[in-house]
């Protein structure tokens, strides 16, 4: 019995570790977007320095959902409508996955900490969501890198240098 209790406790800790890992991934996405969005959003960099500062300050207090709405507004300006729709679906999935983790994870009847099978399903679900969050985080990093590359190139051109 003690060995079974210890095994169950270890399994629960494994699930808790995954929950924490996923939560940190969503926080990373939110944090990175708050840094990048003032440069991308039309109400930020395109209008004026004051508008940029205002957007940057307003984003500091926003959670992932409103931050994603700003990202959606940023990508609606250009691009293929089908690609924009696909991106918006990914934005919505990130928010839904994070909200589920924070508010609804234990509401799924098939994912229960009371059984090994339910716990295994929860682990698999958390792992899938984490992989998606990681790929989305890489997308956000890529956006930031492209912005930095463009800014660097513009600076070189304004100085008349090419290296």
Short mmCIF file of N, CA, C and O in Angstrom, two decimals, residues 82-142:
data_model
loop_
_atom_site.label_atom_id
_atom_site.label_comp_id
_atom_site.label_asym_id
_atom_site.label_seq_id
_atom_site.Cartn_x
_atom_site.Cartn_y
_atom_site.Cartn_z
N UNK A 82 -6.61 33.61 -46.25
CA UNK A 82 -6.59 32.24 -45.72
C UNK A 82 -5.48 32.07 -44.69
O UNK A 82 -5.68 31.42 -43.65
N UNK A 83 -4.32 32.66 -44.96
CA UNK A 83 -3.21 32.59 -44.00
C UNK A 83 -3.55 33.36 -42.72
O UNK A 83 -3.22 32.92 -41.62
N UNK A 84 -4.19 34.50 -42.88
CA UNK A 84 -4.58 35.31 -41.72
C UNK A 84 -5.57 34.52 -40.86
O UNK A 84 -5.43 34.47 -39.64
N UNK A 85 -6.53 33.87 -41.49
CA UNK A 85 -7.51 33.07 -40.75
C UNK A 85 -6.81 31.92 -40.02
O UNK A 85 -7.12 31.66 -38.85
N UNK A 86 -5.87 31.27 -40.68
CA UNK A 86 -5.13 30.17 -40.03
C UNK A 86 -4.35 30.69 -38.83
O UNK A 86 -4.33 30.05 -37.77
N UNK A 87 -3.70 31.86 -38.98
CA UNK A 87 -2.96 32.44 -37.85
C UNK A 87 -3.90 32.80 -36.71
O UNK A 87 -3.60 32.53 -35.55
N UNK A 88 -5.03 33.39 -37.03
CA UNK A 88 -5.98 33.75 -35.98
C UNK A 88 -6.49 32.52 -35.25
O UNK A 88 -6.72 32.58 -34.04
N UNK A 89 -6.65 31.42 -35.95
CA UNK A 89 -7.05 30.16 -35.30
C UNK A 89 -5.96 29.70 -34.33
O UNK A 89 -6.27 29.20 -33.24
N UNK A 90 -4.69 29.86 -34.73
CA UNK A 90 -3.60 29.50 -33.82
C UNK A 90 -3.57 30.43 -32.61
O UNK A 90 -3.35 29.98 -31.48
N UNK A 91 -3.81 31.72 -32.83
CA UNK A 91 -3.85 32.67 -31.71
C UNK A 91 -4.95 32.25 -30.73
O UNK A 91 -4.73 32.23 -29.51
N UNK A 92 -6.12 31.93 -31.28
CA UNK A 92 -7.25 31.53 -30.43
C UNK A 92 -6.94 30.23 -29.69
O UNK A 92 -7.32 30.07 -28.52
N UNK A 93 -6.24 29.31 -30.34
CA UNK A 93 -5.91 28.04 -29.68
C UNK A 93 -4.97 28.27 -28.50
O UNK A 93 -5.15 27.66 -27.44
N UNK A 94 -3.98 29.14 -28.67
CA UNK A 94 -3.06 29.41 -27.56
C UNK A 94 -3.83 29.94 -26.36
O UNK A 94 -3.64 29.48 -25.23
N UNK A 95 -4.72 30.88 -26.60
CA UNK A 95 -5.49 31.46 -25.50
C UNK A 95 -6.41 30.40 -24.88
O UNK A 95 -6.49 30.28 -23.66
N UNK A 96 -7.07 29.62 -25.73
CA UNK A 96 -7.97 28.57 -25.21
C UNK A 96 -7.20 27.53 -24.41
O UNK A 96 -7.66 27.10 -23.33
N UNK A 97 -6.03 27.11 -24.91
CA UNK A 97 -5.23 26.12 -24.18
C UNK A 97 -4.78 26.66 -22.83
O UNK A 97 -4.82 25.95 -21.83
N UNK A 98 -4.33 27.93 -22.82
CA UNK A 98 -3.90 28.53 -21.55
C UNK A 98 -5.07 28.66 -20.59
O UNK A 98 -4.96 28.35 -19.40
N UNK A 99 -6.23 29.11 -21.10
CA UNK A 99 -7.40 29.25 -20.24
C UNK A 99 -7.85 27.90 -19.70
O UNK A 99 -8.22 27.79 -18.53
N UNK A 100 -7.80 26.89 -20.54
CA UNK A 100 -8.16 25.55 -20.07
C UNK A 100 -7.22 25.10 -18.95
O UNK A 100 -7.66 24.57 -17.93
N UNK A 101 -5.94 25.34 -19.13
CA UNK A 101 -4.96 24.96 -18.11
C UNK A 101 -5.24 25.69 -16.80
O UNK A 101 -5.21 25.07 -15.73
N UNK A 102 -5.52 26.96 -16.89
CA UNK A 102 -5.71 27.77 -15.67
C UNK A 102 -7.07 27.55 -15.01
O UNK A 102 -7.17 27.67 -13.79
N UNK A 103 -8.08 27.21 -15.80
CA UNK A 103 -9.43 27.22 -15.24
C UNK A 103 -10.21 25.90 -15.35
O UNK A 103 -11.11 25.68 -14.55
N UNK A 104 -9.89 25.07 -16.35
CA UNK A 104 -10.80 23.96 -16.65
C UNK A 104 -10.17 22.58 -16.75
O UNK A 104 -10.86 21.62 -17.07
N UNK A 105 -8.89 22.45 -16.53
CA UNK A 105 -8.21 21.18 -16.78
C UNK A 105 -8.85 20.02 -16.03
O UNK A 105 -9.07 18.95 -16.59
N UNK A 106 -9.20 20.22 -14.79
CA UNK A 106 -9.75 19.12 -13.99
C UNK A 106 -11.24 18.86 -14.26
O UNK A 106 -11.81 17.91 -13.74
N UNK A 107 -11.85 19.68 -15.12
CA UNK A 107 -13.26 19.48 -15.46
C UNK A 107 -13.45 18.37 -16.48
O UNK A 107 -14.56 17.88 -16.66
N UNK A 108 -12.38 17.98 -17.17
CA UNK A 108 -12.49 16.91 -18.17
C UNK A 108 -12.64 15.57 -17.46
O UNK A 108 -11.77 15.15 -16.71
N UNK A 109 -13.74 14.91 -17.73
CA UNK A 109 -14.00 13.65 -17.04
C UNK A 109 -13.00 12.56 -17.43
O UNK A 109 -12.72 11.66 -16.65
N UNK A 110 -12.43 12.66 -18.63
CA UNK A 110 -11.49 11.62 -19.07
C UNK A 110 -10.09 11.83 -18.48
O UNK A 110 -9.26 10.94 -18.56
N UNK A 111 -9.85 13.01 -17.91
CA UNK A 111 -8.53 13.30 -17.34
C UNK A 111 -8.69 13.49 -15.84
O UNK A 111 -9.05 14.57 -15.37
N UNK A 112 -8.40 12.47 -15.11
CA UNK A 112 -8.57 12.51 -13.67
C UNK A 112 -7.29 12.08 -12.97
O UNK A 112 -6.63 11.14 -13.40
N UNK A 113 -6.97 12.77 -11.90
CA UNK A 113 -5.81 12.39 -11.11
C UNK A 113 -6.09 11.14 -10.27
O UNK A 113 -5.17 10.56 -9.71
N UNK A 114 -7.35 10.74 -10.22
CA UNK A 114 -7.72 9.59 -9.39
C UNK A 114 -7.35 8.25 -10.02
O UNK A 114 -7.29 7.24 -9.33
N UNK A 115 -7.11 8.25 -11.33
CA UNK A 115 -6.77 6.98 -11.98
C UNK A 115 -5.51 7.15 -12.82
O UNK A 115 -5.21 8.23 -13.32
N UNK A 116 -4.79 6.05 -12.95
CA UNK A 116 -3.58 6.05 -13.77
C UNK A 116 -3.92 6.38 -15.21
O UNK A 116 -3.22 7.16 -15.87
N UNK A 117 -5.01 5.82 -15.75
CA UNK A 117 -5.41 6.06 -17.12
C UNK A 117 -5.77 7.54 -17.33
O UNK A 117 -5.36 8.16 -18.31
N UNK A 118 -6.54 8.09 -16.40
CA UNK A 118 -6.91 9.50 -16.49
C UNK A 118 -5.70 10.41 -16.39
O UNK A 118 -5.58 11.41 -17.12
N UNK A 119 -4.79 10.06 -15.51
CA UNK A 119 -3.55 10.84 -15.38
C UNK A 119 -2.69 10.75 -16.62
O UNK A 119 -2.08 11.74 -17.04
N UNK A 120 -2.65 9.57 -17.23
CA UNK A 120 -1.88 9.40 -18.47
C UNK A 120 -2.47 10.24 -19.59
O UNK A 120 -1.75 10.89 -20.34
N UNK A 121 -3.80 10.27 -19.68
CA UNK A 121 -4.46 11.11 -20.69
C UNK A 121 -4.15 12.58 -20.44
O UNK A 121 -3.94 13.35 -21.39
N UNK A 122 -4.12 12.97 -19.18
CA UNK A 122 -3.80 14.36 -18.85
C UNK A 122 -2.37 14.69 -19.27
O UNK A 122 -2.11 15.75 -19.85
N UNK A 123 -1.44 13.78 -19.00
CA UNK A 123 -0.05 13.99 -19.40
C UNK A 123 0.07 14.14 -20.91
O UNK A 123 0.75 15.05 -21.40
N UNK A 124 -0.60 13.28 -21.64
CA UNK A 124 -0.56 13.35 -23.10
C UNK A 124 -1.15 14.66 -23.61
O UNK A 124 -0.60 15.30 -24.52
N UNK A 125 -2.25 15.07 -23.02
CA UNK A 125 -2.90 16.33 -23.38
C UNK A 125 -1.97 17.51 -23.09
O UNK A 125 -1.79 18.39 -23.94
N UNK A 126 -1.37 17.53 -21.92
CA UNK A 126 -0.45 18.60 -21.56
C UNK A 126 0.77 18.62 -22.47
O UNK A 126 1.25 19.69 -22.86
N UNK A 127 1.28 17.45 -22.83
CA UNK A 127 2.43 17.37 -23.73
C UNK A 127 2.09 17.92 -25.12
O UNK A 127 2.89 18.65 -25.72
N UNK A 128 0.91 17.58 -25.64
CA UNK A 128 0.49 18.11 -26.95
C UNK A 128 0.37 19.64 -26.90
O UNK A 128 0.85 20.34 -27.81
N UNK A 129 -0.25 20.13 -25.86
CA UNK A 129 -0.41 21.58 -25.74
C UNK A 129 0.94 22.27 -25.58
O UNK A 129 1.15 23.36 -26.12
N UNK A 130 1.85 21.63 -24.87
CA UNK A 130 3.18 22.22 -24.70
C UNK A 130 3.92 22.29 -26.03
O UNK A 130 4.55 23.31 -26.34
N UNK A 131 3.85 21.25 -26.82
CA UNK A 131 4.50 21.26 -28.14
C UNK A 131 3.95 22.37 -29.01
O UNK A 131 4.71 23.06 -29.70
N UNK A 132 2.65 22.57 -28.98
CA UNK A 132 2.05 23.65 -29.75
C UNK A 132 2.51 25.01 -29.21
O UNK A 132 2.85 25.91 -29.98
N UNK A 133 2.53 25.15 -27.90
CA UNK A 133 2.98 26.41 -27.29
C UNK A 133 4.44 26.69 -27.64
O UNK A 133 4.81 27.83 -27.92
N UNK A 134 5.27 25.64 -27.64
CA UNK A 134 6.68 25.83 -28.02
C UNK A 134 6.82 26.32 -29.45
O UNK A 134 7.62 27.21 -29.74
N UNK A 135 6.05 25.74 -30.35
CA UNK A 135 6.13 26.16 -31.75
C UNK A 135 5.62 27.59 -31.89
O UNK A 135 6.17 28.38 -32.67
N UNK A 136 4.61 27.95 -31.13
CA UNK A 136 4.10 29.32 -31.19
C UNK A 136 5.12 30.30 -30.60
O UNK A 136 5.32 31.39 -31.13
N UNK A 137 5.76 29.90 -29.52
CA UNK A 137 6.79 30.74 -28.92
C UNK A 137 7.93 30.97 -29.92
O UNK A 137 8.44 32.09 -30.04
N UNK A 138 8.30 29.94 -30.67
CA UNK A 138 9.33 30.09 -31.69
C UNK A 138 8.87 31.07 -32.78
O UNK A 138 9.66 31.87 -33.29
N UNK A 139 7.58 31.02 -33.12
CA UNK A 139 7.01 31.97 -34.08
C UNK A 139 7.16 33.40 -33.57
O UNK A 139 7.56 34.29 -34.32
N UNK A 140 6.87 33.63 -32.30
CA UNK A 140 6.99 34.97 -31.72
C UNK A 140 8.46 35.42 -31.72
O UNK A 140 8.77 36.56 -32.07
N UNK A 141 9.37 34.52 -31.36
CA UNK A 141 10.80 34.84 -31.39
C UNK A 141 11.21 35.19 -32.82
O UNK A 141 11.96 36.16 -33.04
N UNK A 142 10.71 34.45 -33.79
CA UNK A 142 11.02 34.71 -35.19
C UNK A 142 10.53 36.10 -35.62
O UNK A 142 11.23 36.81 -36.34
#
